[in-house]
C-alpha cells in the first residue's frame, strides 16, 4: 500500500489522472482497519490538514424517490460548467447490511462521472454508522486537499445518517416531494430541524401541490425558528425584527428557506446556487461557518472517543466472559441494571473513583 | 447511615410510619455517592428486587403550565379513595442547575401529601440527567418493594427528560393544552412519538378548541402509527385491519388514544383510569408489558455503562493532562479529530486491537 510520503504531493499538487489515482489510494488507506495502515492514514491526514477547509461542504438528503441522484448530477454538471471542481461522497448505513450502496451504481450519474473535474466515491460499505461517517469525513478532507471546491455529501432518508451528514456539512439541504405530509415526516424524524434550505423537487409535476407544500414547510421552518435551534431564535422572523416572511432574511443571520426546482429538467439550479452562495457569504461574514466547523470537529472527536470506549469495553476479556450471564440476569429481573453496570465497569478496571 | 439489613424488612413488610422512614433512608442511601454507601445500596437493591415489579409505572409529561401537578394530585387522591397506594416521583434535570425542583414545593400537592397511602419524593437535585434518572429508577424500585401499586413519574417538558421517563414507565402519558400548535411542538421534540395516551387537560376552558386539538393529535398519532414505532405499525389503523379510527383498538395491540379531561375539576379521571387499566390488561396479555420492562432494564444497564466509561476516560491522568491541548488543536484545525480520538484512547490504554 502507498505510504503517506508517496501520496501527499500527488494529492496536493498533482493533475487529474495521477491525482485521481492518489486520492483513491489515500481513501483506500484511510478505510483500512489494519493498525499500521491506520497509523499511516493518521500521518497522511495530519499532513493534508493544512490544505483542507477551502471547499463548500453541502449535505444533501431526502427520502428514496425524491430524486437526489438526478439533482446531484444536474447540479454537479451545472457547477463544473461554471468552473468548479465537484466531489460527490455518500453516507449510506444500509450499505453495511445489504452490501449495496447509494452511488454504488455509478451509471446513475452517467454524465457527471465522465467529467474530469468530478470525483465520485460511493459510501463505505462496512462498519457502524459512526465508522462509515468517519471514513466519509476523511475522504472529504482528501478531496479538499486535492482542490475540489464543492463537496456534495449525499445521504439516504433515515434520521441517523442525516444527523451524521449535517454534522460534517456547512449547509444542510433537504429535498422534499410536493406531497402534503412529507413535511410532517421530516419534522417527526428530526430532519426538518437540521435544514438550512428545503428544496421541493419535481415541482413541475404538480405546481399547485408544490405551492401548498411550500407554505406548509415555511410554517414548519418558522416553528423551528421560534422554538428550535437557539442559533436561529434570536433573529426569528416576527420576534426580534417583526418580519413575518421567512424570505426576508434577518440582517446578519441565515434564515432557512424553501425553493422549488425540477432536478430532471435542471430548472431552478441557478436560484439554488444563488441561495447557497448567499448562505456562504452571510455565514462567513458573521463567523458562523467557522464556528460550525470548529464545533463539528470537536463533536467528531468525542463521537469517535465514545465509540472507541465501547469497543474497548466489549473487548475486555473479563467483560466479554461475564457479559452474557450478566445481561441475562438483568433481563430476567434478578440483578438491578445499575448494579450490573457498576460490576462490569469494576471488572474492566473502570469503576468510579469517588 | 442505615445498613441494608436494617432496611429490608421495614420496607418489604413494615407498616406506614416505620415503613415510610425506611423508604426515605433507603433512597438517601441510594443517592449517596460514597463508594461504601454505593456498595450497600447495590446490596439493598438486589435484595429488594424480588419484591419489585408489581406496580403500574405511569410516566406523566407535559410543558410547564399544562397542569401536571393538579392532575397528579387529583389522580392520586382518586386512586387512593379506590384502595390504591400511590408513589409520586419526578425527573427534573433543571433542578441540578437551579437547585429548585418540580415537586420540591410540596404545598403544590397539599391534599395528596397528607394521605398515608401516598408517598411523594421530589426529583434528585444533583448530577447529570442520566444520574438523576438512575436515582429515580432506584427510588421507584424501593416504592414497589414497599407495596405501592401505582407509581407516577412526573417530568418537565424538555425532550431528554421525557425520554428518560418513557424509558422507565409502562405507559407514557402526554398532557397537552387545547391549543393549536401544541401538537406540532410535541412532534418536533419527539415526545408525541413516545405517547401511549394523550390527555387534553383544561378541556373545559374552551371545548371547541379542545375538540380541534383532539382531531389534530389523532392525525399525528396516526402518522406515528403508520410510520413511527415499529411496535405499532403492524396493526396500524387502516393498514392491517382497515380501521380508520384510532379509537377502535386493534385486537391485541394498544393503539395510542386521545382523551379530554379537566384536572382541576377532576372531570374525566374515571375515563382516564379506565384507559390505563385497559392498556395494562392488553399489554400484559400480549406480553408487551414484560418485554418493555426487559428492554428498559437492558437499556438502563448500557446507559450506565456508557456514562461510566466516559467518566473513567476523563479521569484518566494522562487523558486529563493531554485533553486541553488536544481539544484546542482539533478546534483550530491542526489535528484531525479521528487522529486525536485515537491518540487519546491509546493514552488511556484503550486503543483498538486490530
XYZ file of C-alpha atoms in Angstrom:
708
model
C 0.000 0.000 0.000
C 1.159 3.537 -0.775
C 2.884 5.462 2.004
C 1.894 8.944 3.181
C 5.024 10.419 1.590
C 4.115 8.898 -1.797
C 0.616 10.355 -1.675
C 0.908 13.847 -0.241
C 2.367 15.628 -3.273
C 0.200 13.994 -5.973
C -2.896 14.872 -3.955
C -1.978 18.437 -3.097
C -0.216 19.450 -6.302
C -0.954 16.744 -8.862
C -3.007 16.924 -12.022
C -6.076 14.818 -12.758
C -5.010 11.343 -13.855
C -2.207 10.944 -11.296
C -4.067 12.995 -8.695
C -7.204 10.915 -9.094
C -5.215 7.704 -8.527
C -3.552 9.205 -5.444
C -6.918 10.242 -4.000
C -8.303 6.745 -4.498
C -5.222 5.193 -2.859
C -5.402 7.617 0.065
C -9.070 6.832 0.684
C -8.349 3.108 0.498
C -5.525 3.559 3.028
C -7.840 5.519 5.329
C -10.529 2.860 5.053
C -8.162 0.061 6.064
C -8.587 -1.278 9.580
C -5.012 -2.624 9.872
C -3.176 -0.877 12.702
C -0.117 0.023 10.568
C -2.334 1.415 7.808
C -4.301 3.340 10.410
C -1.072 4.929 11.706
C -0.034 5.844 8.146
C -3.507 7.187 7.499
C -3.285 9.422 10.543
C 0.094 10.669 9.372
C -1.297 11.429 5.910
C -4.404 13.162 7.259
C -2.331 15.362 9.553
C -0.095 16.321 6.626
C -3.128 17.062 4.415
C -4.937 19.101 7.049
C -3.290 22.492 6.265
C -4.547 22.106 2.676
C -8.137 21.422 3.663
C -11.099 23.610 4.572
C -11.390 25.510 1.295
C -14.458 23.798 -0.098
C -18.120 24.388 0.448
C -19.465 21.261 2.143
C -23.056 20.667 1.105
C -25.100 17.911 2.734
C -27.994 16.670 0.609
C -30.714 14.430 1.977
C -34.222 13.292 1.219
C -36.262 10.114 1.181
C -35.701 7.484 -1.531
C -37.566 8.530 -4.659
C -37.179 12.247 -4.066
C -34.662 12.433 -6.913
C -31.376 13.017 -5.091
C -29.128 11.378 -7.691
C -30.693 13.263 -10.586
C -30.469 16.517 -8.654
C -26.841 15.919 -7.688
C -25.900 15.004 -11.241
C -27.625 18.113 -12.673
C -26.083 20.326 -10.015
C -22.635 18.803 -10.447
C -22.639 19.288 -14.220
C -24.027 22.830 -13.769
C -21.215 23.731 -11.366
C -18.452 22.153 -13.431
C -19.648 24.126 -16.488
C -19.126 27.220 -14.324
C -15.552 26.307 -13.414
C -15.975 24.418 -10.141
C -14.456 21.060 -9.207
C -17.043 18.818 -7.583
C -16.596 15.805 -5.304
C -19.592 13.598 -4.513
C -19.468 11.421 -1.391
C -22.142 9.401 0.343
C -23.185 8.034 3.710
C -25.450 5.035 3.459
C -25.539 2.935 6.632
C -27.839 0.441 4.893
C -24.965 -0.454 2.554
C -23.299 -2.182 5.501
C -26.228 -4.560 5.661
C -27.153 -5.048 2.037
C -23.670 -4.741 0.573
C -25.289 -2.380 -1.906
C -24.884 1.359 -1.678
C -26.242 4.607 -2.930
C -23.821 5.778 -5.594
C -22.614 2.211 -5.863
C -24.324 2.069 -9.202
C -22.276 4.702 -10.964
C -24.413 4.575 -14.058
C -26.874 6.575 -12.016
C -24.610 9.576 -12.571
C -23.520 8.840 -16.109
C -22.878 12.369 -17.289
C -21.168 13.577 -14.134
C -18.911 10.552 -13.781
C -17.328 11.121 -17.207
C -16.222 14.675 -16.367
C -12.592 15.133 -15.397
C -13.478 17.807 -12.826
C -15.820 15.469 -10.932
C -14.841 12.870 -8.333
C -17.481 10.378 -7.216
C -16.988 7.985 -4.341
C -19.687 5.604 -3.104
C -20.480 5.118 0.567
C -18.034 2.991 2.558
C -19.825 -0.326 2.802
C -18.741 -1.699 6.142
C -18.800 -0.720 9.782
C -21.192 1.105 12.075
C -22.807 4.372 11.068
C -20.119 6.142 13.102
C -17.403 4.270 11.238
C -18.972 4.939 7.843
C -19.357 8.620 8.728
C -15.722 8.821 9.846
C -14.462 7.386 6.567
C -16.614 9.803 4.613
C -15.329 12.747 6.668
C -11.759 11.690 5.988
C -12.457 11.227 2.273
C -13.893 14.755 2.299
C -10.614 16.111 3.686
C -8.637 14.302 0.980
C -10.862 15.799 -1.743
C -10.494 19.266 -0.264
C -6.710 18.953 -0.158
C -6.881 17.993 -3.839
C -8.646 21.256 -4.631
C -12.274 20.193 -5.051
C -14.084 23.361 -4.059
C -17.566 21.861 -3.775
C -18.158 18.657 -1.820
C -21.640 17.171 -2.074
C -22.407 14.603 0.616
C -25.455 12.522 -0.180
C -27.395 10.544 2.390
C -30.413 8.277 2.374
C -33.585 9.186 4.191
C -33.065 7.769 7.649
C -32.740 10.043 10.666
C -29.325 8.994 11.965
C -27.401 9.262 8.723
C -28.951 12.693 8.158
C -27.575 13.802 11.506
C -24.153 12.434 10.561
C -24.167 14.365 7.271
C -25.428 17.527 8.927
C -22.515 17.124 11.347
C -19.948 17.365 8.558
C -21.523 19.892 6.184
C -21.507 23.689 6.082
C -25.061 23.723 4.778
C -27.683 21.026 5.014
C -30.180 20.748 2.158
C -33.361 18.715 2.468
C -35.082 17.587 -0.738
C -38.831 17.153 -0.406
C -41.547 15.895 -2.701
C -44.524 18.155 -3.374
C -46.738 15.945 -1.182
C -48.775 17.040 1.764
C -47.494 15.204 4.805
C -43.925 14.852 3.584
C -43.067 17.808 5.800
C -44.609 16.118 8.856
C -42.448 13.061 8.230
C -39.364 15.266 8.119
C -40.374 17.051 11.325
C -41.055 13.741 13.008
C -37.667 12.314 12.093
C -35.915 15.456 13.322
C -34.545 16.209 9.854
C -36.510 19.402 9.177
C -34.795 20.909 12.202
C -31.390 20.430 10.567
C -32.303 22.036 7.246
C -30.709 25.295 6.124
C -32.505 25.025 2.796
C -35.504 22.937 1.781
C -35.850 22.173 -1.909
C -39.152 20.963 -3.317
C -38.067 18.751 -6.189
C -40.277 17.641 -9.091
C -42.224 20.872 -8.556
C -43.150 20.869 -12.271
C -45.241 17.681 -11.930
C -47.930 19.305 -9.780
C -47.323 23.051 -9.322
C -50.398 23.533 -7.105
C -49.270 20.769 -4.740
C -45.748 22.221 -4.726
C -47.108 25.616 -3.703
C -49.135 24.072 -0.865
C -46.113 22.069 0.274
C -44.002 25.215 0.230
C -46.443 27.039 2.512
C -46.536 24.103 4.919
C -42.773 23.792 5.047
C -42.414 27.522 5.625
C -44.716 27.211 8.647
C -42.659 24.308 9.905
C -39.393 26.208 9.489
C -40.905 29.171 11.298
C -41.779 26.828 14.142
C -38.143 25.807 14.452
C -37.032 29.386 14.067
C -39.074 30.401 17.090
C -38.503 27.429 19.334
C -35.991 25.003 17.943
C -32.473 25.973 17.102
C -31.175 28.591 19.564
C -28.795 29.686 16.804
C -31.795 30.971 14.934
C -34.237 32.109 17.546
C -32.676 35.456 18.367
C -33.463 36.822 14.917
C -36.522 34.710 14.225
C -38.987 36.412 11.942
C -41.728 38.194 13.838
C -39.782 38.156 17.088
C -36.718 40.346 17.109
C -37.412 42.295 13.937
C -41.113 41.997 13.328
C -40.664 40.255 9.987
C -43.422 37.822 9.097
C -41.808 36.428 5.973
C -39.165 33.711 6.040
C -37.937 35.035 2.690
C -36.776 38.265 4.168
C -33.538 37.320 5.891
C -32.540 38.842 9.166
C -29.627 41.207 8.608
C -26.757 39.037 9.791
C -28.042 35.565 10.279
C -29.290 32.974 7.810
C -32.957 32.072 7.895
C -33.854 28.673 6.418
C -35.717 28.947 3.101
C -37.801 26.911 0.710
C -37.154 26.696 -3.050
C -38.907 24.852 -5.873
C -36.910 23.082 -8.577
C -37.076 20.411 -11.198
C -33.921 18.346 -10.945
C -34.768 16.396 -14.080
C -35.246 19.460 -16.276
C -32.458 21.315 -14.494
C -34.872 24.160 -13.649
C -34.163 26.207 -10.561
C -30.449 25.326 -10.284
C -29.403 28.972 -10.662
C -31.732 30.051 -7.864
C -30.488 27.126 -5.765
C -26.838 28.012 -6.215
C -27.597 31.680 -5.607
C -29.106 30.745 -2.223
C -26.080 28.586 -1.423
C -23.591 31.349 -2.180
C -25.672 33.836 -0.218
C -25.655 31.418 2.724
C -21.899 31.023 2.482
C -21.260 34.774 2.296
C -23.516 35.537 5.242
C -22.251 32.720 7.460
C -18.643 33.567 6.628
C -19.166 37.247 7.442
C -20.864 36.580 10.773
C -18.331 33.916 11.774
C -20.873 31.104 11.993
C -19.329 28.988 9.260
C -16.002 28.823 11.085
C -17.711 28.222 14.428
C -19.839 25.428 12.936
C -16.730 23.646 11.624
C -14.995 24.077 14.956
C -17.942 22.538 16.802
C -18.203 19.759 14.229
C -14.546 18.836 14.703
C -14.936 18.625 18.477
C -18.161 16.626 18.199
C -16.446 14.278 15.751
C -13.547 13.725 18.146
C -15.927 12.889 21.023
C -18.087 10.653 18.878
C -15.002 8.628 17.963
C -13.832 8.515 21.586
C -17.228 7.208 22.706
C -17.211 4.542 20.018
C -13.644 3.547 20.983
C -14.549 3.315 24.668
C -17.459 0.995 23.913
C -15.339 -1.210 21.698
C -12.540 -1.441 24.275
C -15.078 -2.285 26.984
C -16.690 -5.054 24.969
C -13.274 -6.471 24.039
C -12.063 -6.621 27.659
C -11.566 -10.309 28.438
C -13.327 -10.266 31.817
C -16.251 -8.247 30.493
C -16.582 -10.476 27.442
C -16.810 -13.541 29.688
C -19.237 -12.033 32.194
C -21.482 -10.154 29.798
C -23.849 -12.927 28.645
C -24.791 -14.097 32.159
C -24.985 -10.531 33.490
C -27.197 -9.430 30.616
C -29.457 -12.409 31.201
C -29.732 -11.692 34.939
C -30.669 -8.068 34.210
C -33.228 -9.039 31.568
C -34.747 -11.600 33.955
C -35.045 -9.068 36.768
C -32.537 -10.809 39.067
C -29.904 -8.075 39.046
C -30.556 -4.308 39.157
C -29.286 -2.703 35.933
C -27.261 -0.049 37.736
C -25.606 -2.727 39.916
C -24.770 -4.769 36.823
C -23.226 -1.725 35.164
C -21.058 -0.996 38.193
C -19.883 -4.608 38.423
C -18.895 -4.744 34.767
C -17.114 -1.392 34.958
C -15.204 -2.546 38.056
C -14.263 -5.713 36.194
C -12.779 -3.630 33.378
C -10.857 -1.585 35.943
C -13.045 1.404 35.121
C -15.179 1.719 38.231
C -15.946 5.127 39.691
C -13.337 6.833 41.838
C -15.289 8.657 44.500
C -26.335 5.554 57.751
C -28.717 2.583 57.882
C -27.446 -0.753 56.580
C -29.226 -2.918 54.010
C -30.150 -5.459 56.707
C -31.804 -2.732 58.809
C -33.893 -1.533 55.887
C -35.047 -4.620 54.012
C -37.729 -5.858 56.435
C -39.285 -2.452 57.293
C -39.584 -1.699 53.562
C -40.957 -5.047 52.441
C -43.148 -5.877 55.432
C -43.416 -2.716 57.512
C -46.419 -0.516 58.158
C -46.675 3.162 57.240
C -44.802 5.250 59.830
C -41.803 2.909 60.160
C -42.014 1.857 56.522
C -42.064 5.464 55.338
C -38.920 6.239 57.351
C -37.189 3.146 55.944
C -38.084 4.132 52.384
C -36.678 7.613 52.910
C -33.472 6.187 54.414
C -33.094 3.693 51.570
C -33.475 6.415 48.941
C -30.958 8.592 50.766
C -28.526 5.653 50.847
C -29.037 5.056 47.108
C -28.474 8.726 46.347
C -25.153 8.817 48.194
C -22.047 8.889 46.023
C -19.715 7.425 48.674
C -18.253 4.114 47.492
C -19.205 2.213 50.663
C -22.760 3.566 50.520
C -22.906 2.655 46.855
C -21.909 -0.940 47.682
C -24.549 -1.089 50.440
C -27.079 0.423 48.085
C -26.371 -2.244 45.481
C -26.768 -4.919 48.150
C -30.109 -3.455 49.256
C -31.401 -3.082 45.694
C -30.521 -6.665 44.850
C -32.342 -7.859 47.983
C -35.382 -5.717 47.162
C -35.547 -6.805 43.534
C -37.670 -9.969 44.059
C -40.313 -7.759 45.720
C -40.480 -5.250 42.863
C -42.331 -5.177 39.554
C -45.869 -5.285 40.922
C -46.824 -1.672 40.317
C -48.116 0.116 37.278
C -45.447 2.615 36.269
C -47.051 5.665 34.731
C -44.911 8.413 33.172
C -46.598 11.807 33.008
C -45.210 14.690 30.993
C -46.260 17.975 29.510
C -44.967 21.516 29.177
C -44.957 23.828 32.200
C -48.418 25.300 32.654
C -50.262 22.279 31.323
C -51.403 21.428 34.844
C -49.368 18.338 35.672
C -49.281 18.842 39.442
C -53.003 19.450 39.693
C -53.698 16.427 37.512
C -51.344 14.197 39.511
C -52.837 15.349 42.792
C -56.430 14.755 41.582
C -55.495 11.378 40.132
C -53.567 10.345 43.243
C -56.456 11.209 45.585
C -58.912 9.495 43.216
C -56.842 6.301 43.211
C -56.241 6.258 46.959
C -60.004 6.617 47.527
C -60.343 3.445 45.454
C -57.862 1.490 47.547
C -54.574 2.048 45.737
C -51.256 3.109 47.235
C -49.640 5.835 45.139
C -45.994 6.922 44.903
C -45.109 10.145 43.070
C -41.542 10.575 41.790
C -40.003 13.146 39.475
C -37.219 13.714 36.984
C -36.267 17.317 36.586
C -32.802 17.860 35.111
C -33.202 21.625 35.558
C -33.184 21.109 39.307
C -29.477 20.282 39.038
C -28.881 23.798 37.763
C -31.342 25.875 39.756
C -31.318 23.850 42.949
C -35.090 24.084 42.692
C -37.214 21.201 41.533
C -40.646 20.197 40.412
C -42.312 18.661 43.440
C -39.765 20.435 45.588
C -42.579 22.665 46.722
C -44.737 20.061 48.412
C -47.519 22.512 49.098
C -48.358 22.113 45.411
C -49.817 18.723 46.333
C -51.361 19.624 49.632
C -54.192 17.115 49.699
C -52.197 14.185 48.373
C -49.215 14.720 50.653
C -51.332 14.397 53.796
C -52.640 10.949 52.842
C -50.988 7.985 54.496
C -51.260 5.868 51.349
C -49.324 8.412 49.268
C -45.539 8.776 49.039
C -44.134 11.867 47.314
C -40.447 12.289 46.516
C -39.046 15.303 44.638
C -36.507 14.990 41.842
C -32.931 14.265 42.877
C -31.266 17.628 42.577
C -27.723 16.826 41.540
C -25.902 15.039 38.773
C -26.375 14.582 35.056
C -29.740 13.696 33.579
C -28.539 10.072 33.470
C -27.622 10.217 37.143
C -30.914 11.849 38.117
C -32.824 9.256 36.087
C -30.887 6.407 37.730
C -31.738 7.652 41.216
C -35.400 7.991 40.279
C -35.427 4.451 38.821
C -33.936 3.102 42.016
C -36.423 5.048 44.175
C -39.178 3.510 42.036
C -37.939 0.010 42.898
C -37.916 0.849 46.611
C -41.512 2.113 46.424
C -42.586 -1.011 44.558
C -40.978 -3.265 47.133
C -42.926 -1.329 49.778
C -46.177 -2.212 48.050
C -47.098 0.996 46.230
C -49.094 -0.352 43.313
C -49.188 2.859 41.266
C -46.005 4.843 40.623
C -46.469 8.213 38.907
C -43.267 9.637 37.443
C -43.557 13.293 36.566
C -41.229 15.116 34.200
C -40.858 18.636 32.888
C -41.343 19.489 29.249
C -37.904 19.021 27.776
C -37.200 16.259 25.291
C -34.407 14.406 27.077
C -36.113 14.009 30.427
C -39.241 12.808 28.638
C -37.196 10.082 27.000
C -35.735 9.134 30.389
C -39.204 8.846 31.934
C -40.569 6.933 28.961
C -37.628 4.562 29.452
C -38.756 3.617 32.951
C -42.548 3.628 32.643
C -45.050 1.006 31.492
C -47.234 3.685 29.942
C -46.290 7.178 28.895
C -48.942 9.891 29.185
C -48.569 13.253 27.489
C -50.627 16.166 28.815
C -51.480 18.769 26.188
C -53.217 22.114 26.270
C -56.174 22.672 23.960
C -54.050 24.942 21.749
C -53.468 24.618 18.050
C -49.779 24.056 17.504
C -49.108 22.404 20.842
C -49.178 19.075 18.994
C -46.565 20.283 16.489
C -44.269 21.221 19.360
C -44.657 17.740 20.798
C -43.970 16.133 17.417
C -40.944 18.344 16.941
C -39.462 17.443 20.287
C -40.010 13.744 19.649
C -42.363 13.434 22.626
C -45.572 12.686 20.696
C -43.869 9.580 19.368
C -43.450 8.233 22.895
C -47.071 8.755 23.976
C -49.333 5.811 24.724
C -52.062 8.197 25.798
C -52.511 11.907 25.126
C -54.648 13.831 27.581
C -56.021 17.236 26.672
C -56.161 18.985 30.015
C -58.232 22.083 30.792
C -60.621 20.914 28.092
C -63.491 22.690 29.902
C -61.976 26.141 29.308
C -62.545 26.077 25.535
C -64.414 22.933 24.442
C -64.310 23.863 20.741
C -60.524 24.321 20.829
C -60.167 21.048 22.729
C -62.128 19.229 20.034
C -59.940 20.710 17.285
C -56.793 19.818 19.239
C -58.071 16.284 19.665
C -58.566 15.846 15.922
C -55.081 17.207 15.211
C -53.439 14.958 17.771
C -55.306 11.951 16.418
C -53.864 12.684 12.966
C -50.420 12.997 14.470
C -50.750 9.709 16.349
C -51.971 8.040 13.175
C -48.832 9.323 11.467
C -46.683 7.623 14.068
C -48.867 4.554 13.949
C -48.169 4.173 10.260
C -44.533 5.116 10.131
C -43.031 5.674 13.527
C -42.925 2.976 16.135
C -42.485 -0.444 14.511
C -44.200 -1.876 17.584
C -47.341 -0.206 16.406
C -47.184 -0.213 12.651
C -48.124 -3.841 12.050
C -51.623 -3.242 13.336
C -51.863 0.420 12.441
C -55.397 1.551 11.751
C -56.231 1.479 8.086
C -53.290 -0.720 7.193
C -53.538 -4.214 8.558
C -57.184 -4.153 9.533
C -58.754 -1.398 7.519
C -59.744 0.648 10.561
C -59.831 4.374 10.088
C -60.417 5.351 13.696
C -57.715 5.497 16.334
C -60.412 4.833 18.926
C -61.047 1.372 17.657
C -58.113 -0.620 19.047
C -56.504 -3.379 17.069
C -57.450 -6.704 18.641
C -54.277 -7.472 20.535
C -52.140 -4.389 20.483
C -52.605 -0.997 22.100
C -53.288 1.977 19.847
C -52.435 5.393 21.319
C -55.532 7.446 22.166
C -56.603 10.956 22.997
C -58.788 11.872 25.982
C -60.135 15.169 27.280
C -60.129 15.961 30.981
C -60.273 18.756 33.484
C -57.631 18.088 36.102
C -58.829 20.995 38.234
C -62.462 19.846 38.374
C -61.442 16.192 38.498
C -63.545 15.528 35.372
C -62.510 12.658 33.144
C -60.425 10.807 35.751
C -62.634 7.716 35.528
C -62.274 7.570 31.760
C -58.529 8.142 32.143
C -58.082 5.316 34.628
C -60.293 3.063 32.533
C -57.950 3.608 29.576
C -54.928 2.912 31.783
C -56.316 -0.372 33.088
C -57.336 -1.396 29.563
C -53.776 -0.648 28.419
C -52.330 -2.708 31.247
C -54.644 -5.669 30.591
C -53.940 -5.687 26.864
C -50.178 -5.242 27.162
C -49.984 -7.893 29.871
C -51.985 -10.384 27.797
C -49.902 -9.864 24.661
C -46.614 -9.960 26.579
C -45.562 -6.435 25.610
C -45.504 -5.095 29.155
C -42.963 -7.701 30.247
C -40.924 -7.232 27.068
C -40.905 -3.456 27.519
C -39.537 -3.799 31.064
C -36.927 -6.276 29.893
C -35.745 -3.899 27.184
C -35.803 -0.968 29.612
C -33.583 -2.837 32.070
C -31.022 -3.652 29.380
C -31.067 -0.093 28.014
C -30.605 1.226 31.543
C -27.597 -1.036 32.108
C -25.939 0.150 28.885
C -26.736 3.790 29.561
C -24.961 3.497 32.909
C -22.012 1.650 31.346
C -21.608 4.398 28.722
C -21.710 7.086 31.396
C -19.156 5.164 33.484
C -16.816 4.737 30.519
C -16.872 8.461 29.787
C -16.207 9.329 33.411
C -13.315 6.855 33.662
C -11.824 8.198 30.423
C -11.987 11.820 31.554
C -10.498 10.892 34.948
C -7.513 9.050 33.431
C -4.435 11.043 34.449
C -2.799 11.057 31.004
C -6.015 11.978 29.241
C -6.771 14.725 31.729
C -3.357 16.274 31.099
C -3.467 15.975 27.316
C -7.109 16.878 26.747
C -6.937 20.703 26.796
C -4.120 20.973 24.228
C -5.576 18.195 22.078
C -9.019 19.780 22.103
C -7.512 23.109 21.151
C -5.542 21.578 18.248
C -8.687 19.901 16.938
C -10.762 23.076 17.248
C -8.040 25.043 15.478
C -7.866 22.569 12.602
C -4.302 21.424 13.342
C -5.155 17.838 14.257
C -7.728 15.610 12.545
C -10.499 14.738 15.026
C -10.266 10.999 14.348
C -6.483 11.088 14.890
C -6.962 12.984 18.147
C -9.512 10.422 19.320
C -7.147 7.523 18.556
C -4.254 9.218 20.366
C -6.300 9.864 23.499
C -7.703 6.327 23.503
C -4.186 4.892 23.123
C -3.066 7.084 26.001
C -5.801 5.611 28.212
C -4.722 2.124 27.155
C -7.980 1.699 25.270
C -6.823 1.863 21.666
C -8.282 -0.511 19.088
C -6.966 -4.057 18.910
C -6.999 -4.921 15.230
